[in-house]
mmCIF file of C-alpha atoms and ligand atoms in Angstrom:
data_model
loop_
_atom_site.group_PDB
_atom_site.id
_atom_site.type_symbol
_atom_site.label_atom_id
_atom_site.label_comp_id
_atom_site.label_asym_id
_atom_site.label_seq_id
_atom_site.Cartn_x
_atom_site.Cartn_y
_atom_site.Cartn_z
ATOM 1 C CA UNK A 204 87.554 114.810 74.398
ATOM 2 C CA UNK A 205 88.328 115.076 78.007
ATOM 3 C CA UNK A 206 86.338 117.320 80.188
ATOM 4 C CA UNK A 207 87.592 120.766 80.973
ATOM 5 C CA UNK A 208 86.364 122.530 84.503
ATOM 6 C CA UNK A 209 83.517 123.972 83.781
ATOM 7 C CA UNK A 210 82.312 120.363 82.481
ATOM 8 C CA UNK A 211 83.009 119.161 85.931
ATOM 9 C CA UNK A 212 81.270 122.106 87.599
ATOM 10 C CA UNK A 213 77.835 120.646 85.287
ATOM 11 C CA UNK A 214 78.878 117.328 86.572
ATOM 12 C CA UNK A 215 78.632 118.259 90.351
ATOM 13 C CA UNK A 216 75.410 119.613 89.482
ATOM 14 C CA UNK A 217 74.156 116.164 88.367
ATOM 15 C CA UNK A 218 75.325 114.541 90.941
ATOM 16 C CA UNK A 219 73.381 116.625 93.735
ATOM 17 C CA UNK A 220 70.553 116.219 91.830
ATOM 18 C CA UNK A 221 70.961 112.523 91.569
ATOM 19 C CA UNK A 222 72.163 111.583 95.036
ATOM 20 C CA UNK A 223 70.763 114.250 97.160
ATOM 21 C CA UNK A 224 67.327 115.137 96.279
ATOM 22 C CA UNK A 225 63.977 112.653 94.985
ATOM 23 C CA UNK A 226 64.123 109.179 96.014
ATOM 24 C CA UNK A 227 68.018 108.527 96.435
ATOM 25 C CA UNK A 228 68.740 108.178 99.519
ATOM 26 C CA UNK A 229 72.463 106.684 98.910
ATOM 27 C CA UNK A 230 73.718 109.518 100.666
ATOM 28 C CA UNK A 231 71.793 110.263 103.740
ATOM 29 C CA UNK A 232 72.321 106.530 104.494
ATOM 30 C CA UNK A 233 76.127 106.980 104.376
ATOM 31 C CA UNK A 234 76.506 110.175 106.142
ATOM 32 C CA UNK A 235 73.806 108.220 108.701
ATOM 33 C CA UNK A 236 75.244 105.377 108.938
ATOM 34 C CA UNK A 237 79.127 106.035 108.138
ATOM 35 C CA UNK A 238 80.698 104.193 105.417
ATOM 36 C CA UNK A 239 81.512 100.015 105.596
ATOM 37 C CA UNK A 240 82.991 99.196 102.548
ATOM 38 C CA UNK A 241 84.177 95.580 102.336
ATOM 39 C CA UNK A 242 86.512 96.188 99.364
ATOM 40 C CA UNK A 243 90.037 98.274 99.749
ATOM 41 C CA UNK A 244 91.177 98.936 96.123
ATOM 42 C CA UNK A 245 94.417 99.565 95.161
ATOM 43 C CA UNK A 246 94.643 101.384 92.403
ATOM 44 C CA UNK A 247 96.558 103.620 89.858
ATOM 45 C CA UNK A 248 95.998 107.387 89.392
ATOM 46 C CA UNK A 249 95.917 106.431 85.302
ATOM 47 C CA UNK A 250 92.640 108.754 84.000
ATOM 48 C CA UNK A 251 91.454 105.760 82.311
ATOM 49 C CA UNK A 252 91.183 102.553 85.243
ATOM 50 C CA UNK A 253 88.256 103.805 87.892
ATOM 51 C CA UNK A 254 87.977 101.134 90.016
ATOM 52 C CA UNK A 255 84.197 102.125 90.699
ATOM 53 C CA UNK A 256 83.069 103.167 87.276
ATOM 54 C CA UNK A 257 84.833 99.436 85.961
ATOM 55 C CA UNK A 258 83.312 97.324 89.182
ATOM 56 C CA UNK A 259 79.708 99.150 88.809
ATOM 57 C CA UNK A 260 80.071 100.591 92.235
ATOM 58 C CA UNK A 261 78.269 103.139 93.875
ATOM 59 C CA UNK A 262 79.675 105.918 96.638
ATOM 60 C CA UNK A 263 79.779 103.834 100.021
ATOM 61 C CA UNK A 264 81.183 100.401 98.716
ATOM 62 C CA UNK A 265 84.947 100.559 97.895
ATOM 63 C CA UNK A 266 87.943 102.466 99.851
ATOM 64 C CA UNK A 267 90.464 103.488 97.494
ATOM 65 C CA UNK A 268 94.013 104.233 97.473
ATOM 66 C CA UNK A 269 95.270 105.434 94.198
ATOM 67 C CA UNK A 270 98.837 105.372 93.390
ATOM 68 C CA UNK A 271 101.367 105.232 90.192
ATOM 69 C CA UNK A 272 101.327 102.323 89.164
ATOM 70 C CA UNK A 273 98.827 100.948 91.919
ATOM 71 C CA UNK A 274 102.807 99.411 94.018
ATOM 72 C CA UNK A 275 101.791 98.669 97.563
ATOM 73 C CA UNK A 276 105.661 99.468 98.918
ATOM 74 C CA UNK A 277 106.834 96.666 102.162
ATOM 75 C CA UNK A 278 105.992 96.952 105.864
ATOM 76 C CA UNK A 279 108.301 100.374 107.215
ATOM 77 C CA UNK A 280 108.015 101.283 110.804
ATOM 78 C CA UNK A 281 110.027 104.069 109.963
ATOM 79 C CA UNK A 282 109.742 107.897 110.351
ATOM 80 C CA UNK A 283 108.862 108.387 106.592
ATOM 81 C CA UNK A 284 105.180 109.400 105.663
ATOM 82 C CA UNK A 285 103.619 106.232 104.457
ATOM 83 C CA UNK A 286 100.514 107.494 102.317
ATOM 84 C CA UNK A 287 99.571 103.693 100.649
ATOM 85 C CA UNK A 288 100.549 102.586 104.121
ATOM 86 C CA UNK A 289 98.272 104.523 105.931
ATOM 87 C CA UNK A 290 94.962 104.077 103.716
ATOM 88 C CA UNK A 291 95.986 100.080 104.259
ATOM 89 C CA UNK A 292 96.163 100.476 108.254
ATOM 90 C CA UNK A 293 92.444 102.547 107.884
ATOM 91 C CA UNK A 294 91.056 100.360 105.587
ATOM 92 C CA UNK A 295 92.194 97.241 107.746
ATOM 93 C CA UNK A 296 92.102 97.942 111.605
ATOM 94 C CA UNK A 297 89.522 100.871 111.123
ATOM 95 C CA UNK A 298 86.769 100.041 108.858
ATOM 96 C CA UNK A 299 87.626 96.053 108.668
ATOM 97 C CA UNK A 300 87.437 95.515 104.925
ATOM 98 C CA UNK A 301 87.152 91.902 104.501
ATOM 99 C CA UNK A 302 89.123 92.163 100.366
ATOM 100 C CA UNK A 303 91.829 93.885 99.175
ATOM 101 C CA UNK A 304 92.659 94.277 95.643
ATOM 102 C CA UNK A 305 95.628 95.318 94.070
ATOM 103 C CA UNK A 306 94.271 96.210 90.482
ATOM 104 C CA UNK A 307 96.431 96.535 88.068
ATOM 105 C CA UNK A 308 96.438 97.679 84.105
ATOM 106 C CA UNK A 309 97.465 97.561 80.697
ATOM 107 C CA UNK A 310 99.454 100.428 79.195
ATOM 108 C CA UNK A 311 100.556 101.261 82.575
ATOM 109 C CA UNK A 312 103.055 104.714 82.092
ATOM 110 C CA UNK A 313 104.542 103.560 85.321
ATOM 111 C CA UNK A 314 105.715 100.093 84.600
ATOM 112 C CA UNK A 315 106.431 101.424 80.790
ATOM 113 C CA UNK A 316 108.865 103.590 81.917
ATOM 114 C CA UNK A 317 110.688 101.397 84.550
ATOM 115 C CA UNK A 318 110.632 98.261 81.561
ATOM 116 C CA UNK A 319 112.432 101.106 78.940
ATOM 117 C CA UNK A 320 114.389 102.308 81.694
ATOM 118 C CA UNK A 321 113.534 105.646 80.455
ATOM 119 C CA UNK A 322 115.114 108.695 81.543
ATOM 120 C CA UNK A 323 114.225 110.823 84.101
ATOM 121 C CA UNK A 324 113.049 114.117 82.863
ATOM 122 C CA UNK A 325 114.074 116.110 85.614
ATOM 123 C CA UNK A 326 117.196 116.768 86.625
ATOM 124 C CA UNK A 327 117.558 116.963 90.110
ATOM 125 C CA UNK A 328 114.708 114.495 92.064
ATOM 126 C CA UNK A 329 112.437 112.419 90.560
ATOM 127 C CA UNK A 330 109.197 110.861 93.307
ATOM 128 C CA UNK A 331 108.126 108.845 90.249
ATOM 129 C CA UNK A 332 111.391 107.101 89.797
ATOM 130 C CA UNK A 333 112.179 106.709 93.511
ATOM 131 C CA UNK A 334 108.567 105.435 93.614
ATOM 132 C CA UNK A 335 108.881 102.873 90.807
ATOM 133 C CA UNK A 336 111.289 101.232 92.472
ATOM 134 C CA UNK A 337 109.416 99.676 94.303
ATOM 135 C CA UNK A 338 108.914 97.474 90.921
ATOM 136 C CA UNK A 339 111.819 97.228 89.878
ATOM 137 C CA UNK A 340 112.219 93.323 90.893
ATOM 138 C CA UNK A 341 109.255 92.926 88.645
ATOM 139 C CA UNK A 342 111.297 94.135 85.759
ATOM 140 C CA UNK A 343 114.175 92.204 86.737
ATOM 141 C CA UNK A 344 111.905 88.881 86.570
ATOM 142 C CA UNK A 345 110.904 90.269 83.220
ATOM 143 C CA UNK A 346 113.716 90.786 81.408
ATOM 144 C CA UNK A 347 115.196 87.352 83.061
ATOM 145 C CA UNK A 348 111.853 85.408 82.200
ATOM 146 C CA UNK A 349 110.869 86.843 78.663
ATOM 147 C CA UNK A 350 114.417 88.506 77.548
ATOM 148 C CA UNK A 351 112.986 88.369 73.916
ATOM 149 C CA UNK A 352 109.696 89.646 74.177
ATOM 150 C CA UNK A 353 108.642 92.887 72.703
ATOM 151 C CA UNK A 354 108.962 96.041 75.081
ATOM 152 C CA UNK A 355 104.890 95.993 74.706
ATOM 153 C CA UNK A 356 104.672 92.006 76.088
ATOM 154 C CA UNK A 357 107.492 93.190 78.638
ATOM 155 C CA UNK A 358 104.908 95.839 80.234
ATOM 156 C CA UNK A 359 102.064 93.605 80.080
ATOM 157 C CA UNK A 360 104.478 91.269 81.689
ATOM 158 C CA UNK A 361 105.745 93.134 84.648
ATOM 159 C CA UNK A 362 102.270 94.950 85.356
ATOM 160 C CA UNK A 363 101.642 90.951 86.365
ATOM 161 C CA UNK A 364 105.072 90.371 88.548
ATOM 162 C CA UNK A 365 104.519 93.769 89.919
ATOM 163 C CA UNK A 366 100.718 92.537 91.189
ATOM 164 C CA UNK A 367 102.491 89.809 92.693
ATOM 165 C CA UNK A 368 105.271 91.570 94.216
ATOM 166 C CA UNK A 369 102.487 94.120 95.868
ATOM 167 C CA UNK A 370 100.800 91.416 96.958
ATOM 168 C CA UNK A 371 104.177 89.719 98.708
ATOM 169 C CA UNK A 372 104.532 93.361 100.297
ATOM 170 C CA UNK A 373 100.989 93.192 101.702
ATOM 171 C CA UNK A 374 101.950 90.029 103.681
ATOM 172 C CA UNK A 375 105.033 91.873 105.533
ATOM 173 C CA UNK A 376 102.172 93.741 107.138
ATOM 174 C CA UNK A 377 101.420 92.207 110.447
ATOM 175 C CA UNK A 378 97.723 92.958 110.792
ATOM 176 C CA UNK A 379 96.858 91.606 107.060
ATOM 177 C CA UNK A 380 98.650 88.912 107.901
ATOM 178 C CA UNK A 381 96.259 88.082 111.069
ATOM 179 C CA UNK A 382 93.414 89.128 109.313
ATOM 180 C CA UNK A 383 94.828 86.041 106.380
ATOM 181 C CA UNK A 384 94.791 83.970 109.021
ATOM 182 C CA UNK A 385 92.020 84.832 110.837
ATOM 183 C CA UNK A 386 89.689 84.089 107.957
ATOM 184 C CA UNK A 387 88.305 87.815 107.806
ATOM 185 C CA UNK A 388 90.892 89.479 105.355
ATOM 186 C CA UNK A 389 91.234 87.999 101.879
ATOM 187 C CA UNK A 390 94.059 89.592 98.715
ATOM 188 C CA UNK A 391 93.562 89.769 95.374
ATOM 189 C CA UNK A 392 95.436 90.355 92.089
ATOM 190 C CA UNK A 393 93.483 91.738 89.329
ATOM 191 C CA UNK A 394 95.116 93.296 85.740
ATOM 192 C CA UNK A 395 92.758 95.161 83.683
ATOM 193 C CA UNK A 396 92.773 95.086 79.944
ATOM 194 C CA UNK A 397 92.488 98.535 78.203
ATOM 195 C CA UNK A 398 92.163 97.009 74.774
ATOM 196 C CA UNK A 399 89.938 94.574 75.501
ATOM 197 C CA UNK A 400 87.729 95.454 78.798
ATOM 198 C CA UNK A 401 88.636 92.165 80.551
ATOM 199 C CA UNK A 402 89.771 91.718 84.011
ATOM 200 C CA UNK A 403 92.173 88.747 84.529
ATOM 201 C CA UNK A 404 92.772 87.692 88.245
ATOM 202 C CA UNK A 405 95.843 86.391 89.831
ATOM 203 C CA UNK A 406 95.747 82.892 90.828
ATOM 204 C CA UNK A 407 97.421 83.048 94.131
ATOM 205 C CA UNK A 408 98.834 79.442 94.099
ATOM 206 C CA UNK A 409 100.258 79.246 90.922
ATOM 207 C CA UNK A 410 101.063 83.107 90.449
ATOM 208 C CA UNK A 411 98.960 82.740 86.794
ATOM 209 C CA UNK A 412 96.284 85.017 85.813
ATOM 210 C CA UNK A 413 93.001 83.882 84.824
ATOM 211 C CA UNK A 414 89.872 85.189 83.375
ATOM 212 C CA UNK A 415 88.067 86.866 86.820
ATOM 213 C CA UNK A 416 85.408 84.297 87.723
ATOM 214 C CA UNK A 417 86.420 81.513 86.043
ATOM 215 C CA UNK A 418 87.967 79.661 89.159
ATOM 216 C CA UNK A 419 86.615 79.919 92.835
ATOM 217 C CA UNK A 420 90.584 81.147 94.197
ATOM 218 C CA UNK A 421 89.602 84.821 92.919
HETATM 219 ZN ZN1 ZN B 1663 99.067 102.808 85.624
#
């Protein structure tokens, strides 16, 4: 049962108590010290796929940017507002993050909609689908690759090419690019399992995903 708001308002009760008074001191550190995280996160707003709560983090050591569909859109020097873009320039030039991770997931609404080319429920302008299309070359290489798998294999399938194709758009970025080759900046792909629990990580040389660990290129 999801929590309602007064749920929430016992929650921020526990949470002073545990990170503001006894022996914690997580917080008087931070505020102290100001935050270095060394992981940028890329996320998606889906309820279920906290980056912290699935990494074991605590406050202080990821930056997050939370999106639909966790789509890191191309390099635009333009005179639009660039929300992804901007928590990227932060998390890069500001605080010098030395990983970021575009983290995917299973049963994505995002990419399910954009692989059932689903209708857009409101009539006039839709963010979400003018958003999605950021992805939509991941669907394309979907339906060209697997044209006969099920619409469920086709999400799981372009939540991978659409990984990839954020991680292509993080390269058109000039400083991640230096910070690639400076040896101080380092991407990631990562697709998280709902079913299952499992993290599988993009293998950046063969565009595979493996098992997270299980070879030293995550
Ligand atoms: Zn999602």
């Amino acid at each position: 049962m999801p929590k309602n708001i007064n749920s929430l308002i016992e929650g921020y009760k526990k949470f002073r108590s545990q990170y503001y008074s006894g022996d914690s001191a997580v917080f008087e550190k931070l505020v102290r010290h100001g935050q270095h995280p060394k992981v940028l996160m890329i996320a998606c707003s889906d309820s279920r796929v906290d980056p912290a709560i699935i990494t074991n983090c605590e406050p202080g050591d990821l930056f997050v940017v939370r999106n639909v569909a966790n789509l890191v859109p191309p390099y635009q020097a333009d005179d639009s507002h660039h929300g992804t873009s901007a928590a990227l320039e932060f998390a890069v030039c500001n605080l010098k993050i030395r990983h970021v991770v575009v983290f995917g997931h299973s049963q994505c609404g995002g990419i399910r909609a954009l692989v059932e080319n689903a209708d857009i429920p409101y009539p006039s302008y839709s963010f979400v689908s003018k958003w999605m299309e950021l992805a939509q070359s991941a669907c394309d290489q979907t339906y060209q690759n697997h044209p006969t798998a099920s619409l469920e294999e086709k999400a799981h399938h372009c939540g991978h090419y659409a990984i990839i194709n954020s991680l292509n758009n993080l390269m058109t970025f000039p400083w991640i690019v230096d910070g690639i080759q400076q040896g101080n900046l380092f991407i990631h792909g990562w697709f998280f399992d709902l079913s299952t629990g499992s993290i599988d990580a993009c293998n950046l040389k063969t565009g595979t995903f493996e098992e997270l660990g299980a070879s030293r290129e995550m």
